[in-house]
Amino acid sequence: MVVDSDKIKFPGGGTHFHDGADKYISAIAGMLKFPGDKLNNAGNIRNVLDVGCGVASFGAYLLPLDIIAMSIAPNDVHENQIQFALERGIPSTLGVLGTKRLPYPSRSFELAHCSRCRIDWLQRDGILLLELDRLLRPGGYFVYSSPEAYAHDAENRRIWNAMYDFLKRMCWRVVSRRDQTVIWAKSLSNSCYSKRDPGTHPPLCSSNDDPDATWNVLMKACITPYSTKMHKGKGSGLESWPQRLTAAPPRLEEIGISPDEFREDTILWHYRVIEYWKQMKSVLQKNSFRNVMDMNANLGGFAAALKDKDVWVMNVAPINASSRLKIIYDRGLIGTVHDWCESFSTYPRTYDVLHAWTVLSEIERGCSTEDLLIEMDRVLRPEGFVIIRDKPTVINHVRKFLAALRWDGWISEVEPKTDVLSSKEERVLIARKRQWEEGVPIL
């Protein structure tokens, strides 16, 4: 997906989060001595975490470099920043670095970024820095910038000295420092940890801690060591982008999936998406949608099949399949863990397309289908599409609510071709949400 940064707009007509955006990103790449001062480093930097992102403009300017950022910010005193970002079509989500782990697997990002994000990184024994350590890949970078006005501020110097000391004990090293920007790099292996003095804090996490468990899991004030395989490899073992999108990642074996099964899944979803587009051909318009959500992303095959479309996909791993989210990140995609019995953490009307493969039949086991449909409607924009692939009984049940939900602007239902992922019987229902019109009664 390549985006022209000149076309990225703020609500209200603005174009830049500050005039030196491109120069700032090039400066970071220059500090890292990347080829051509390109932050993507020839495809080796793909997944970025932007913390306290504002309206996600840093992430917006990374898109033309084929870098995708998970831009997170809370709904705090600067209200609705993430809503603005999503309206601009920039990958972003509501998120808080608080007491619980962020809903992303370990080793998901090559780079984390914090510019004027007003986060106290040293609180609670540095637990937030240790959360970044969990999320960064081997050798991953942390770019930290503070305002120029703080250059001679005594408190700012105290924070810098304390962070330097703490990160050194975490086996991070300073790669570069220029003005008010410093870049740290995480250790490539476990070797440094064994060289620390006994009793050094922070300690290593226990061997029974699962660094990929994130749903309602408290952050831990400890360092997550690498697996034996990753330690010996001194890296993630991933291909550069875009090859990594379809290359079988090393962590497949952790979830019991073979490379052949992975490739078959990729091919299968390629053909499934082709069939979806044929089904919608009569109503699809060019550039009619941008923000897409896959509500049951599995291995990320649906998102991978959209690689040539000018869209981005929020890949959601339901909590009973959360272990698969790391494969999605290893493909250079982004996503989150979620329990569909709960409301999704986003603003109303923020996605143009929702893809629900077996989501409704799975939720029948403990939650209300009607409640989930209402939540889907809250998230879906007017004139957006829902693609529901499920059992005929589920599809028939959903059809009862289409008029009430105003999902009857256009409806198509087909029986898809059978494949290895199909249940005994499947139907594909695609419906378009209508604009709500004043005075028009609900049927």
mmCIF file of C-alpha atoms in Angstrom, residues 218-365:
data_model
loop_
_atom_site.group_PDB
_atom_site.id
_atom_site.type_symbol
_atom_site.label_atom_id
_atom_site.label_comp_id
_atom_site.label_asym_id
_atom_site.label_seq_id
_atom_site.Cartn_x
_atom_site.Cartn_y
_atom_site.Cartn_z
ATOM 1 C CA LEU A 218 -1.372 -6.854 34.159
ATOM 2 C CA MET A 219 1.960 -5.432 33.061
ATOM 3 C CA LYS A 220 4.944 -7.020 34.754
ATOM 4 C CA ALA A 221 8.009 -5.161 36.043
ATOM 5 C CA CYS A 222 10.445 -7.625 34.520
ATOM 6 C CA ILE A 223 12.393 -8.225 31.320
ATOM 7 C CA THR A 224 11.066 -10.866 28.939
ATOM 8 C CA PRO A 225 14.053 -12.922 27.744
ATOM 9 C CA TYR A 226 14.195 -14.338 24.235
ATOM 10 C CA SER A 227 13.400 -17.925 23.400
ATOM 11 C CA THR A 228 16.417 -20.171 22.847
ATOM 12 C CA LYS A 229 15.820 -20.096 19.085
ATOM 13 C CA MET A 230 15.526 -16.310 18.918
ATOM 14 C CA HIS A 231 18.562 -15.880 21.189
ATOM 15 C CA LYS A 232 20.717 -18.034 18.923
ATOM 16 C CA GLY A 233 19.409 -16.316 15.798
ATOM 17 C CA LYS A 234 20.026 -12.826 17.222
ATOM 18 C CA GLY A 235 17.016 -11.456 15.432
ATOM 19 C CA SER A 236 13.400 -12.094 14.511
ATOM 20 C CA GLY A 237 14.236 -14.129 11.404
ATOM 21 C CA LEU A 238 11.674 -12.190 9.356
ATOM 22 C CA GLU A 239 11.972 -11.268 5.701
ATOM 23 C CA SER A 240 12.038 -7.617 4.688
ATOM 24 C CA TRP A 241 8.834 -5.979 3.450
ATOM 25 C CA PRO A 242 6.988 -6.811 1.200
ATOM 26 C CA GLN A 243 8.327 -10.388 1.090
ATOM 27 C CA ARG A 244 7.339 -10.968 4.725
ATOM 28 C CA LEU A 245 3.654 -10.567 3.857
ATOM 29 C CA THR A 246 3.594 -14.005 2.223
ATOM 30 C CA ALA A 247 6.723 -15.677 3.670
ATOM 31 C CA ALA A 248 6.056 -18.228 6.408
ATOM 32 C CA PRO A 249 7.244 -16.617 9.690
ATOM 33 C CA PRO A 250 9.353 -18.642 12.156
ATOM 34 C CA ARG A 251 6.799 -18.339 14.980
ATOM 35 C CA LEU A 252 4.284 -20.472 13.053
ATOM 36 C CA GLU A 253 5.615 -23.543 14.835
ATOM 37 C CA GLU A 254 4.585 -22.013 18.180
ATOM 38 C CA ILE A 255 0.917 -22.298 17.165
ATOM 39 C CA GLY A 256 1.226 -25.637 15.390
ATOM 40 C CA ILE A 257 0.843 -24.367 11.830
ATOM 41 C CA SER A 258 3.134 -25.684 9.083
ATOM 42 C CA PRO A 259 4.569 -23.440 6.328
ATOM 43 C CA ASP A 260 2.512 -25.362 3.764
ATOM 44 C CA GLU A 261 -0.705 -24.745 5.717
ATOM 45 C CA PHE A 262 0.204 -21.063 5.973
ATOM 46 C CA ARG A 263 0.757 -20.763 2.221
ATOM 47 C CA GLU A 264 -2.485 -22.612 1.505
ATOM 48 C CA ASP A 265 -4.354 -20.208 3.787
ATOM 49 C CA THR A 266 -2.845 -17.216 1.967
ATOM 50 C CA ILE A 267 -3.892 -18.553 -1.436
ATOM 51 C CA LEU A 268 -7.361 -19.465 -0.180
ATOM 52 C CA TRP A 269 -8.057 -15.959 1.133
ATOM 53 C CA HIS A 270 -6.776 -14.450 -2.106
ATOM 54 C CA TYR A 271 -9.521 -16.285 -3.979
ATOM 55 C CA ARG A 272 -12.147 -15.608 -1.301
ATOM 56 C CA VAL A 273 -11.520 -11.849 -1.565
ATOM 57 C CA ILE A 274 -11.736 -12.005 -5.347
ATOM 58 C CA GLU A 275 -15.179 -13.580 -4.971
ATOM 59 C CA TYR A 276 -16.246 -10.893 -2.477
ATOM 60 C CA TRP A 277 -15.276 -8.178 -4.928
ATOM 61 C CA LYS A 278 -17.170 -9.897 -7.736
ATOM 62 C CA GLN A 279 -20.215 -10.044 -5.476
ATOM 63 C CA MET A 280 -19.953 -6.279 -4.778
ATOM 64 C CA LYS A 281 -18.934 -5.284 -8.304
ATOM 65 C CA SER A 282 -22.234 -3.591 -9.151
ATOM 66 C CA VAL A 283 -22.047 -1.161 -6.215
ATOM 67 C CA LEU A 284 -18.320 -0.682 -5.606
ATOM 68 C CA GLN A 285 -16.881 2.706 -6.468
ATOM 69 C CA LYS A 286 -13.198 3.595 -6.666
ATOM 70 C CA ASN A 287 -11.746 4.802 -3.347
ATOM 71 C CA SER A 288 -15.106 4.310 -1.638
ATOM 72 C CA PHE A 289 -13.550 2.872 1.509
ATOM 73 C CA ARG A 290 -10.307 3.007 3.432
ATOM 74 C CA ASN A 291 -10.671 1.669 7.017
ATOM 75 C CA VAL A 292 -11.347 -2.071 7.117
ATOM 76 C CA MET A 293 -11.789 -4.404 10.081
ATOM 77 C CA ASP A 294 -11.419 -8.180 9.991
ATOM 78 C CA MET A 295 -13.296 -9.318 13.078
ATOM 79 C CA ASN A 296 -11.800 -12.827 13.090
ATOM 80 C CA ALA A 297 -8.451 -12.435 11.362
ATOM 81 C CA ASN A 298 -7.009 -15.941 11.865
ATOM 82 C CA LEU A 299 -3.563 -15.739 10.163
ATOM 83 C CA GLY A 300 -4.193 -12.418 8.426
ATOM 84 C CA GLY A 301 -5.003 -13.910 5.028
ATOM 85 C CA PHE A 302 -7.942 -11.557 4.372
ATOM 86 C CA ALA A 303 -5.766 -8.478 4.978
ATOM 87 C CA ALA A 304 -2.902 -9.910 2.916
ATOM 88 C CA ALA A 305 -5.298 -10.380 -0.003
ATOM 89 C CA LEU A 306 -6.054 -6.628 0.080
ATOM 90 C CA LYS A 307 -2.390 -5.621 -0.337
ATOM 91 C CA ASP A 308 -2.992 -3.963 -3.703
ATOM 92 C CA LYS A 309 -5.989 -1.970 -2.468
ATOM 93 C CA ASP A 310 -5.552 1.498 -0.963
ATOM 94 C CA VAL A 311 -6.874 0.345 2.401
ATOM 95 C CA TRP A 312 -5.577 -0.655 5.810
ATOM 96 C CA VAL A 313 -6.959 -3.473 7.942
ATOM 97 C CA MET A 314 -7.431 -3.715 11.699
ATOM 98 C CA ASN A 315 -6.983 -7.459 12.228
ATOM 99 C CA VAL A 316 -8.870 -8.579 15.312
ATOM 100 C CA ALA A 317 -7.984 -11.833 17.047
ATOM 101 C CA PRO A 318 -10.821 -13.042 19.293
ATOM 102 C CA ILE A 319 -9.513 -14.010 22.735
ATOM 103 C CA ASN A 320 -9.863 -17.745 21.991
ATOM 104 C CA ALA A 321 -7.466 -17.293 19.029
ATOM 105 C CA SER A 322 -5.197 -14.597 20.446
ATOM 106 C CA SER A 323 -2.036 -16.676 19.932
ATOM 107 C CA ARG A 324 -2.391 -16.135 16.174
ATOM 108 C CA LEU A 325 -2.035 -12.376 16.384
ATOM 109 C CA LYS A 326 1.770 -12.621 16.485
ATOM 110 C CA ILE A 327 1.675 -14.226 13.041
ATOM 111 C CA ILE A 328 -0.287 -11.241 11.755
ATOM 112 C CA TYR A 329 2.378 -8.867 13.079
ATOM 113 C CA ASP A 330 5.140 -11.075 11.692
ATOM 114 C CA ARG A 331 3.536 -10.597 8.257
ATOM 115 C CA GLY A 332 3.919 -6.829 8.585
ATOM 116 C CA LEU A 333 0.249 -6.252 9.397
ATOM 117 C CA ILE A 334 -1.355 -4.801 12.533
ATOM 118 C CA GLY A 335 -4.181 -5.833 14.803
ATOM 119 C CA THR A 336 -5.458 -6.314 18.326
ATOM 120 C CA VAL A 337 -7.009 -8.870 20.666
ATOM 121 C CA HIS A 338 -10.673 -8.452 21.543
ATOM 122 C CA ASP A 339 -13.591 -10.185 23.232
ATOM 123 C CA TRP A 340 -16.634 -9.646 21.030
ATOM 124 C CA CYS A 341 -18.885 -9.907 24.068
ATOM 125 C CA GLU A 342 -17.618 -6.400 24.829
ATOM 126 C CA SER A 343 -17.676 -3.089 22.986
ATOM 127 C CA PHE A 344 -14.711 -2.415 20.684
ATOM 128 C CA SER A 345 -12.524 0.485 21.786
ATOM 129 C CA THR A 346 -13.190 2.967 18.996
ATOM 130 C CA TYR A 347 -15.484 5.862 18.169
ATOM 131 C CA PRO A 348 -18.807 5.465 16.341
ATOM 132 C CA ARG A 349 -18.727 5.300 12.525
ATOM 133 C CA THR A 350 -14.980 4.723 12.117
ATOM 134 C CA TYR A 351 -14.799 1.741 9.711
ATOM 135 C CA ASP A 352 -15.954 1.448 6.106
ATOM 136 C CA VAL A 353 -15.970 -2.362 5.880
ATOM 137 C CA LEU A 354 -16.471 -5.046 8.528
ATOM 138 C CA HIS A 355 -15.576 -8.639 7.655
ATOM 139 C CA ALA A 356 -17.126 -11.211 9.995
ATOM 140 C CA TRP A 357 -16.076 -14.778 9.260
ATOM 141 C CA THR A 358 -17.818 -17.173 11.708
ATOM 142 C CA VAL A 359 -17.834 -14.415 14.354
ATOM 143 C CA LEU A 360 -21.571 -14.554 14.929
ATOM 144 C CA SER A 361 -21.764 -18.349 15.200
ATOM 145 C CA GLU A 362 -18.884 -18.322 17.689
ATOM 146 C CA ILE A 363 -20.455 -15.629 19.873
ATOM 147 C CA GLU A 364 -23.708 -17.564 20.081
ATOM 148 C CA ARG A 365 -22.064 -19.728 22.739
#
